PDB file of C-alpha atoms in Angstrom:
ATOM      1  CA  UNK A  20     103.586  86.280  84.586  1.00 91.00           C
ATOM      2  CA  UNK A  21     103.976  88.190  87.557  1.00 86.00           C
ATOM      3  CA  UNK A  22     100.471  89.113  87.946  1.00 86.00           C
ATOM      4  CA  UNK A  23      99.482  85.239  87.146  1.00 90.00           C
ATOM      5  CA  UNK A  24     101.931  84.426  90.277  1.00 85.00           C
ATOM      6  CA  UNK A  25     100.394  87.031  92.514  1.00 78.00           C
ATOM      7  CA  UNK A  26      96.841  86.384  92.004  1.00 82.00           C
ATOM      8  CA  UNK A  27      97.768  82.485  92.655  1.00 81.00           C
ATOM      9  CA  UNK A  28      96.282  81.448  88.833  1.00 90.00           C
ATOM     10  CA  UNK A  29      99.885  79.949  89.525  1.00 92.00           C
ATOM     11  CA  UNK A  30     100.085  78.795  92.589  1.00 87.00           C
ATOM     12  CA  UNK A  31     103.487  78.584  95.183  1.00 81.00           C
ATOM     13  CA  UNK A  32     104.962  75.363  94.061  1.00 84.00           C
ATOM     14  CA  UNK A  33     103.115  74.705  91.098  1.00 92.00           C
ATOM     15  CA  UNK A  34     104.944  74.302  87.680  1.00 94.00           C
ATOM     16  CA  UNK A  35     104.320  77.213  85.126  1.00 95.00           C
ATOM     17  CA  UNK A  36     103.048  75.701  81.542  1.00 94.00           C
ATOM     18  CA  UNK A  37     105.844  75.204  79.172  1.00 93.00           C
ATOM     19  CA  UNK A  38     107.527  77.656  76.680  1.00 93.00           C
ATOM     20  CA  UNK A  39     104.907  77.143  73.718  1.00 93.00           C
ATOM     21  CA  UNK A  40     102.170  77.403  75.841  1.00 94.00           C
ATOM     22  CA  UNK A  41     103.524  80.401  77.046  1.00 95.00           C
ATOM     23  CA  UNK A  42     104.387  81.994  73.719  1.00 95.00           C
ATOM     24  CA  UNK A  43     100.501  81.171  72.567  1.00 93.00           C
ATOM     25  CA  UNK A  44      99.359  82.509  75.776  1.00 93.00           C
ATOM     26  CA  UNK A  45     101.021  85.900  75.689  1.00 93.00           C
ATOM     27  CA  UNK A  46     101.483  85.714  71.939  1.00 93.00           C
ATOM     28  CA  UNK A  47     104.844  86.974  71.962  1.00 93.00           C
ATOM     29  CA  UNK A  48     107.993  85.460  70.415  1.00 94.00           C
ATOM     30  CA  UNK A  49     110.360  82.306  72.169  1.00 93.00           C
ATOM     31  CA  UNK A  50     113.127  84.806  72.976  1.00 94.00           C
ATOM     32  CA  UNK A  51     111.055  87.112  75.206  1.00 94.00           C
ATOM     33  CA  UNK A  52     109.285  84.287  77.085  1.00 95.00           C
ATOM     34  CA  UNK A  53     112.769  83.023  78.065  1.00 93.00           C
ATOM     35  CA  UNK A  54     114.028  86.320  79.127  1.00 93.00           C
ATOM     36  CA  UNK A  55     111.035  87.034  80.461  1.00 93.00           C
ATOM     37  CA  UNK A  56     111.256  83.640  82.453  1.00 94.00           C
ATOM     38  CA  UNK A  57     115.386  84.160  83.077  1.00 93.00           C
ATOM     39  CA  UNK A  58     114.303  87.158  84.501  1.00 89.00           C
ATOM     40  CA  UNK A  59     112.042  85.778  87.174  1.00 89.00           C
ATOM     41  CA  UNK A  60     114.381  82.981  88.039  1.00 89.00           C
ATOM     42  CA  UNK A  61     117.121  85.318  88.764  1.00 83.00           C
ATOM     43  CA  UNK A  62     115.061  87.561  91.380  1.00 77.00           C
ATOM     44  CA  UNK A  63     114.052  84.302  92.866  1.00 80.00           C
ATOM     45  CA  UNK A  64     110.620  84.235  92.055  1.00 85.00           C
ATOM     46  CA  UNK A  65     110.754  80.733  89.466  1.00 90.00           C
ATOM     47  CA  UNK A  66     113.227  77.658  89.911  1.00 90.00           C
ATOM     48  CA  UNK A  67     114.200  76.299  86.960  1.00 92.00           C
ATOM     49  CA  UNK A  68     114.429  72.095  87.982  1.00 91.00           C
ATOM     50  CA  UNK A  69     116.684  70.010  85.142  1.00 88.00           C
ATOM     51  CA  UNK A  70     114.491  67.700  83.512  1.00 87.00           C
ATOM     52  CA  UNK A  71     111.117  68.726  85.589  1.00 90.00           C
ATOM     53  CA  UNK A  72     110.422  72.172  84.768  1.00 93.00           C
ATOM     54  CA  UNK A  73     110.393  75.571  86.497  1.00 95.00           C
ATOM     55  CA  UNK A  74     107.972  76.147  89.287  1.00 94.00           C
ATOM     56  CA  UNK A  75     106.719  78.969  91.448  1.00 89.00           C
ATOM     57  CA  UNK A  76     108.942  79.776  94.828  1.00 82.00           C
ATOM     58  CA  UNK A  77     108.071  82.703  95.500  1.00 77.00           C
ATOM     59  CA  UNK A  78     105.213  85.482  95.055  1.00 74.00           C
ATOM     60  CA  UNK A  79     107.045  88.193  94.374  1.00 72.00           C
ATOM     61  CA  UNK A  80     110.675  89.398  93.633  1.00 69.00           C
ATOM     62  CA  UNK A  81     110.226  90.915  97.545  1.00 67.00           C
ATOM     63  CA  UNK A  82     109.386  87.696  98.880  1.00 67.00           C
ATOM     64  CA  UNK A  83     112.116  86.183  97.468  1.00 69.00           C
ATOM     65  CA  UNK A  84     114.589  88.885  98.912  1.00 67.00           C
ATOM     66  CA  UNK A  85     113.062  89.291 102.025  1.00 69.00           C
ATOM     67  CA  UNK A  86     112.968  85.077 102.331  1.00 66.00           C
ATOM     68  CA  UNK A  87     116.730  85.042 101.374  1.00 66.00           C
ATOM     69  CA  UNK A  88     117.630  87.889 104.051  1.00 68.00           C
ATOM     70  CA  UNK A  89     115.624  85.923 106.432  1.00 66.00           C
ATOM     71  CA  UNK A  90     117.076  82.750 106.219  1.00 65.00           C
ATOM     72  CA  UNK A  91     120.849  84.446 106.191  1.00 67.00           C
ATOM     73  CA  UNK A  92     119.975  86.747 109.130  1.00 64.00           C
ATOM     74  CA  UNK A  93     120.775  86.314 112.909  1.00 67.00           C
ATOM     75  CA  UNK A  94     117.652  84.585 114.944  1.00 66.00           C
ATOM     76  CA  UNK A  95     117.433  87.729 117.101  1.00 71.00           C
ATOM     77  CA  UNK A  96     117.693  90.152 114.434  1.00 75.00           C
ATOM     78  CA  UNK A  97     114.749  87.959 112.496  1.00 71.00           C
ATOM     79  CA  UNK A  98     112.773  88.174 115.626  1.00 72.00           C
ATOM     80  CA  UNK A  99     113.337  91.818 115.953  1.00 77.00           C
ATOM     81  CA  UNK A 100     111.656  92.462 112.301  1.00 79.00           C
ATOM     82  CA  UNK A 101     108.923  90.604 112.619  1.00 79.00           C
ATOM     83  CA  UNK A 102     107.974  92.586 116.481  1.00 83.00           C
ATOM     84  CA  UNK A 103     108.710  96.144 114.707  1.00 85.00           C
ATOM     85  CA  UNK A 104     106.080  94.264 111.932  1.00 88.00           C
ATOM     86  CA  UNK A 105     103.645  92.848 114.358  1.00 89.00           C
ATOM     87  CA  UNK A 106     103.529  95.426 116.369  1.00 92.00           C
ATOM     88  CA  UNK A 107     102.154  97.731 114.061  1.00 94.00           C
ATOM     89  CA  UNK A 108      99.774  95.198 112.679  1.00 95.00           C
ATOM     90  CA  UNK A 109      98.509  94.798 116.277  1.00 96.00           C
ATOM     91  CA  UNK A 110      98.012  98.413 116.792  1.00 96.00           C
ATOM     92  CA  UNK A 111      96.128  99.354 113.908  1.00 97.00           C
ATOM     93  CA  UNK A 112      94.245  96.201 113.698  1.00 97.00           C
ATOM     94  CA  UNK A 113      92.668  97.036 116.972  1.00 97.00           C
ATOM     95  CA  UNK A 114      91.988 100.857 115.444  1.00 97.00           C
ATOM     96  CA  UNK A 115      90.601  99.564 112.208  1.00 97.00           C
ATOM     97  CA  UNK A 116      89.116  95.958 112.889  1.00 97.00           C
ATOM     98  CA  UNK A 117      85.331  94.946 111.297  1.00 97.00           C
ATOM     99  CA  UNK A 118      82.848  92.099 113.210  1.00 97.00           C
ATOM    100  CA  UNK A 119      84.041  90.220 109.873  1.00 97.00           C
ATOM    101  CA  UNK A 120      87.985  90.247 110.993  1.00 97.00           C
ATOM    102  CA  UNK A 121      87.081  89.697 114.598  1.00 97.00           C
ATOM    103  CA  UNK A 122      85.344  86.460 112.990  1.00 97.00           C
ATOM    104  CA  UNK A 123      88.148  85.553 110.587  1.00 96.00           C
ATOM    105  CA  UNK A 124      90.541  85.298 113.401  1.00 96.00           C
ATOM    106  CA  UNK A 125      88.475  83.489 115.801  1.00 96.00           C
ATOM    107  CA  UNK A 126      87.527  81.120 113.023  1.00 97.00           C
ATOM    108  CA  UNK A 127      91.742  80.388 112.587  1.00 95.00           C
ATOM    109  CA  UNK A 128      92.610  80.466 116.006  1.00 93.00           C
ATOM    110  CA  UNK A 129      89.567  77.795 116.969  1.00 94.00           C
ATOM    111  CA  UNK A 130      91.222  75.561 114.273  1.00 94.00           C
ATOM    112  CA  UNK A 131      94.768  76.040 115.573  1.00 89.00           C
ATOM    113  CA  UNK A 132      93.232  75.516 118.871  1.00 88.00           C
ATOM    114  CA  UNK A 133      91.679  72.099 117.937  1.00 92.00           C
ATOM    115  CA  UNK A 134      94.751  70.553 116.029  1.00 88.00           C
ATOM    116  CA  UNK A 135      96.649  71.569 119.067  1.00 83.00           C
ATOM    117  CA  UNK A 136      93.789  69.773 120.972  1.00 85.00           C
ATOM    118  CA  UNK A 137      94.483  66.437 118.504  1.00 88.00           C
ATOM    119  CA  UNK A 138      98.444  66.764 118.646  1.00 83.00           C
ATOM    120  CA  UNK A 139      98.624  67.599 114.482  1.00 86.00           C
ATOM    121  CA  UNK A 140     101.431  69.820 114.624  1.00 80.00           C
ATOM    122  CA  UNK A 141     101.399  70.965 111.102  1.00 82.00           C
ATOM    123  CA  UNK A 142      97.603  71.488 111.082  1.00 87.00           C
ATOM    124  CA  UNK A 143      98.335  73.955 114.002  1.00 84.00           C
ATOM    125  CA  UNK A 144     101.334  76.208 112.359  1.00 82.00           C
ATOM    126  CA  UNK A 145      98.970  76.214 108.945  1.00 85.00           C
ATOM    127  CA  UNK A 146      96.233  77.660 110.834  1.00 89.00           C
ATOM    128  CA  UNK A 147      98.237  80.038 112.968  1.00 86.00           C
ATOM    129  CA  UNK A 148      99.958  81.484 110.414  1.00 84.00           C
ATOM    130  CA  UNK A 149      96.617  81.765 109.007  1.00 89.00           C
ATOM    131  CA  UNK A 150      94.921  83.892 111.807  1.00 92.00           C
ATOM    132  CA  UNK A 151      98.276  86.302 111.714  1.00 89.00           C
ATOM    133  CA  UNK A 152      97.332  87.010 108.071  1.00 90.00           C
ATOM    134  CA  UNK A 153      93.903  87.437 109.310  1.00 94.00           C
ATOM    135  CA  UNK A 154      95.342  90.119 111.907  1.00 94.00           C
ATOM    136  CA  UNK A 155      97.493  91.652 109.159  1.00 94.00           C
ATOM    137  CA  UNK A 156      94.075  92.134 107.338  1.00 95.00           C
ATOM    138  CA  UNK A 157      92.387  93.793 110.049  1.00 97.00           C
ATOM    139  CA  UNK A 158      94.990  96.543 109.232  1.00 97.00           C
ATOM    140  CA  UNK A 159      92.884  97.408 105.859  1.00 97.00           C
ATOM    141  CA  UNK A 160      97.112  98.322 104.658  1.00 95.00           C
ATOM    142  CA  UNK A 161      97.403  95.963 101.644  1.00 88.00           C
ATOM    143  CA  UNK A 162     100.942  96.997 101.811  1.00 86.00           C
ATOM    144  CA  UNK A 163     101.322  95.839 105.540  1.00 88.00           C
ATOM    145  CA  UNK A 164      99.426  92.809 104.246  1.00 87.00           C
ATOM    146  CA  UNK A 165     101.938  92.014 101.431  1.00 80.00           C
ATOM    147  CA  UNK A 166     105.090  93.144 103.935  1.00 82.00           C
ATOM    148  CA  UNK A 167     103.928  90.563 106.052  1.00 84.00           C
ATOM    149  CA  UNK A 168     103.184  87.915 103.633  1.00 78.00           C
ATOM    150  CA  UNK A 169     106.974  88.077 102.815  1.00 74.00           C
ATOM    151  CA  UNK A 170     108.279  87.174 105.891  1.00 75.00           C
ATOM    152  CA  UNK A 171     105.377  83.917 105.771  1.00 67.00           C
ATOM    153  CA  UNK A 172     108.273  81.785 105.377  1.00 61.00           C
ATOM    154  CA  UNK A 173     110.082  82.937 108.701  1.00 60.00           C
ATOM    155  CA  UNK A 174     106.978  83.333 110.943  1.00 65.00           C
ATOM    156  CA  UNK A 175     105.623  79.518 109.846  1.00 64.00           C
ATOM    157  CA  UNK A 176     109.250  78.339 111.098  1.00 63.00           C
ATOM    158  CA  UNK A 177     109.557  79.900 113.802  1.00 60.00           C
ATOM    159  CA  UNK A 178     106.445  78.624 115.004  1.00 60.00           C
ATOM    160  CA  UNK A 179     106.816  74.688 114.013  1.00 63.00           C
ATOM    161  CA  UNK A 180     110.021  75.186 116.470  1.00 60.00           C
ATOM    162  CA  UNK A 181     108.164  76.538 119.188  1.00 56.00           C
ATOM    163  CA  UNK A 182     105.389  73.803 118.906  1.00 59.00           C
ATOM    164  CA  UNK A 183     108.088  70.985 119.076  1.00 59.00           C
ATOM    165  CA  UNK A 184     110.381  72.272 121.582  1.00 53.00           C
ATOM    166  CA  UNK A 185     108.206  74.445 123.811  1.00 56.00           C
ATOM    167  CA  UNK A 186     106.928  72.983 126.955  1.00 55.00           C
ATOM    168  CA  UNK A 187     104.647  75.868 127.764  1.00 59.00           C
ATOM    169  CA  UNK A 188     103.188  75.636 124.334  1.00 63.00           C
ATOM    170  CA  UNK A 189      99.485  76.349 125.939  1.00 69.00           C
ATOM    171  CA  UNK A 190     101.105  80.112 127.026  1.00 72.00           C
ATOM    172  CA  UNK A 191     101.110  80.949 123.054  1.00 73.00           C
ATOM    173  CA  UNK A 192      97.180  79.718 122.885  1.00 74.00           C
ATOM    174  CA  UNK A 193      96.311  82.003 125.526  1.00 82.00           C
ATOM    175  CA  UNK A 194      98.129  85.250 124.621  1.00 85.00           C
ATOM    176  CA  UNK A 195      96.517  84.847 121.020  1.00 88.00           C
ATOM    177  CA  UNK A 196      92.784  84.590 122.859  1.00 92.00           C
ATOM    178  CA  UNK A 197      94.055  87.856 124.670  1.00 94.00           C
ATOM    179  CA  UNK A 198      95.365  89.610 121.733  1.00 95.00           C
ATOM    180  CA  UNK A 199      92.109  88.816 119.860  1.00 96.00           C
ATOM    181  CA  UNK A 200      90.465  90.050 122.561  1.00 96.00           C
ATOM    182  CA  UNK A 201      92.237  93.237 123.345  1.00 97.00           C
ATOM    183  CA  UNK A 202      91.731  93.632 119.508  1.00 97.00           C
ATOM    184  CA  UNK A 203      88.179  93.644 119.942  1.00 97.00           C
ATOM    185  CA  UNK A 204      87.829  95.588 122.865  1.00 96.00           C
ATOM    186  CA  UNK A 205      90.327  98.452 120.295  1.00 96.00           C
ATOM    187  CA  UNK A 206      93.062  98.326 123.190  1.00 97.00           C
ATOM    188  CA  UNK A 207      96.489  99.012 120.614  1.00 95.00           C
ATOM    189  CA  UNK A 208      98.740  99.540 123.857  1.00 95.00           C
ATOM    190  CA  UNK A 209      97.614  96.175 125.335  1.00 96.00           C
ATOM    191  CA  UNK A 210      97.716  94.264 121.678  1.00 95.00           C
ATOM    192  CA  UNK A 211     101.424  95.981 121.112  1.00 94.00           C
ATOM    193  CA  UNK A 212     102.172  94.432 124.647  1.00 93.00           C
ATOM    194  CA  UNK A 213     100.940  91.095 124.154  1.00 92.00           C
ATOM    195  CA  UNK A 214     102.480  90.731 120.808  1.00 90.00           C
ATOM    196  CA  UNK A 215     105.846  91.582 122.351  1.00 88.00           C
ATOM    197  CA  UNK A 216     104.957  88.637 124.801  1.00 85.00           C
ATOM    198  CA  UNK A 217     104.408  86.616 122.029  1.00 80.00           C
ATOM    199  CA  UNK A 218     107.900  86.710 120.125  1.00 78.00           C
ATOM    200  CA  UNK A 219     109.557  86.725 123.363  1.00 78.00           C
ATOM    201  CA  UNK A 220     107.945  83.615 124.320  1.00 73.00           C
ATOM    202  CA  UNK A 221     109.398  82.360 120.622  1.00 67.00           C
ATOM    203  CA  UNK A 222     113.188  84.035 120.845  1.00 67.00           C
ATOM    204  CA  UNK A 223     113.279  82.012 124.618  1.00 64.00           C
ATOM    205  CA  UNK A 224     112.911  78.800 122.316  1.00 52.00           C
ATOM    206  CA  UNK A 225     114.819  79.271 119.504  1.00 54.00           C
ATOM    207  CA  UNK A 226     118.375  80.512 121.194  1.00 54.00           C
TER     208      UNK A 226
END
């Protein structure tokens, strides 16, 4: 189940197929698809909805714990993980990026530019969030990659408050052009810097 989850042959959201299906499927009896299931929904990773179902919250049991400690934890200390995060992804991104991740995250951040362009707010976080996982890529460290993934939920908020509150919102477009750019150019002390810039830009709006 957990491997269905992670791969996304169950998507976030989505509602898993119910318990016979599941017993034909893994071809194991009732009892151990419910604990099996029980066991999921008590690390967080299924939601078990009276009378709907139970659906996919979460990718993994560390997204779900991480998510949880996020949403309980003080803004500044939230802010605080994700630089110590970032910071690292920014560094060895510009040590280890390809032509292909320099295109990935000029392909995102031209979309986030352009929804930012048409005033579509939500467009803009989905593809910003997109181009950071694009950065966290450049790392080639799937385990940075998956670190980061579990703090998705954080990051994505953080930025839908900066877009509607911000009134230097065009700042964050042009420190991400620089950051790509020092990126390119393999500058890690300048991409640390700028990334700093970045989430203090954010922690301004959100206290």
């Amino acid at each position: 189940m957990e491997e269905l989850i992670q791969s996304e042959s169950w998507p976030l959201d989505s509602r898993i197929p119910p318990e016979p299906e599941l017993v034909q499927a893994f071809g194991i009896s009732r009892n151990s698809i419910r604990e099996a299931v029980k066991s999921l929904i008590h690390v967080g990773v299924l939601e078990a909805r009276q009378g709907d179902g139970t659906y996919v919250c979460s990718k993994s049991s560390l997204n779900a714990i991480l998510h949880h400690q996020l949403r309980k934890a003080d803004i500044r200390e939230a802010a605080e993980v994700r630089f110590c995060l970032e910071r690292e992804i920014a560094r060895l991104a510009a040590e280890r990026r390809t032509d292909a991740d320099l295109d990935a995250m000029r392909r995102w951040l031209s979309q986030a530019n352009e929804a930012f362009r048409l005033g579509d707010d939500d467009a803009y976080v989905r593809h910003d969030y997109q181009f950071h996982l694009a950065l966290a890529a450049a790392t080639h460290n799937q385990l940075l990659v998956n670190l980061y993934s579990s703090i998705a939920d954080a990051v994505r908020q953080s930025v839908d408050l900066f877009i509607k509150r911000s009134p230097q919102r065009e700042k964050m477009a042009c420190f991400h052009e620089e950051l790509v750019d020092a990126i390119e150019r393999q500058d890690g002390n300048a991409a640390q810097r700028l990334v700093r810039q970045l989430l203090e830009l954010n922690l301004e709006i959100s206290e």
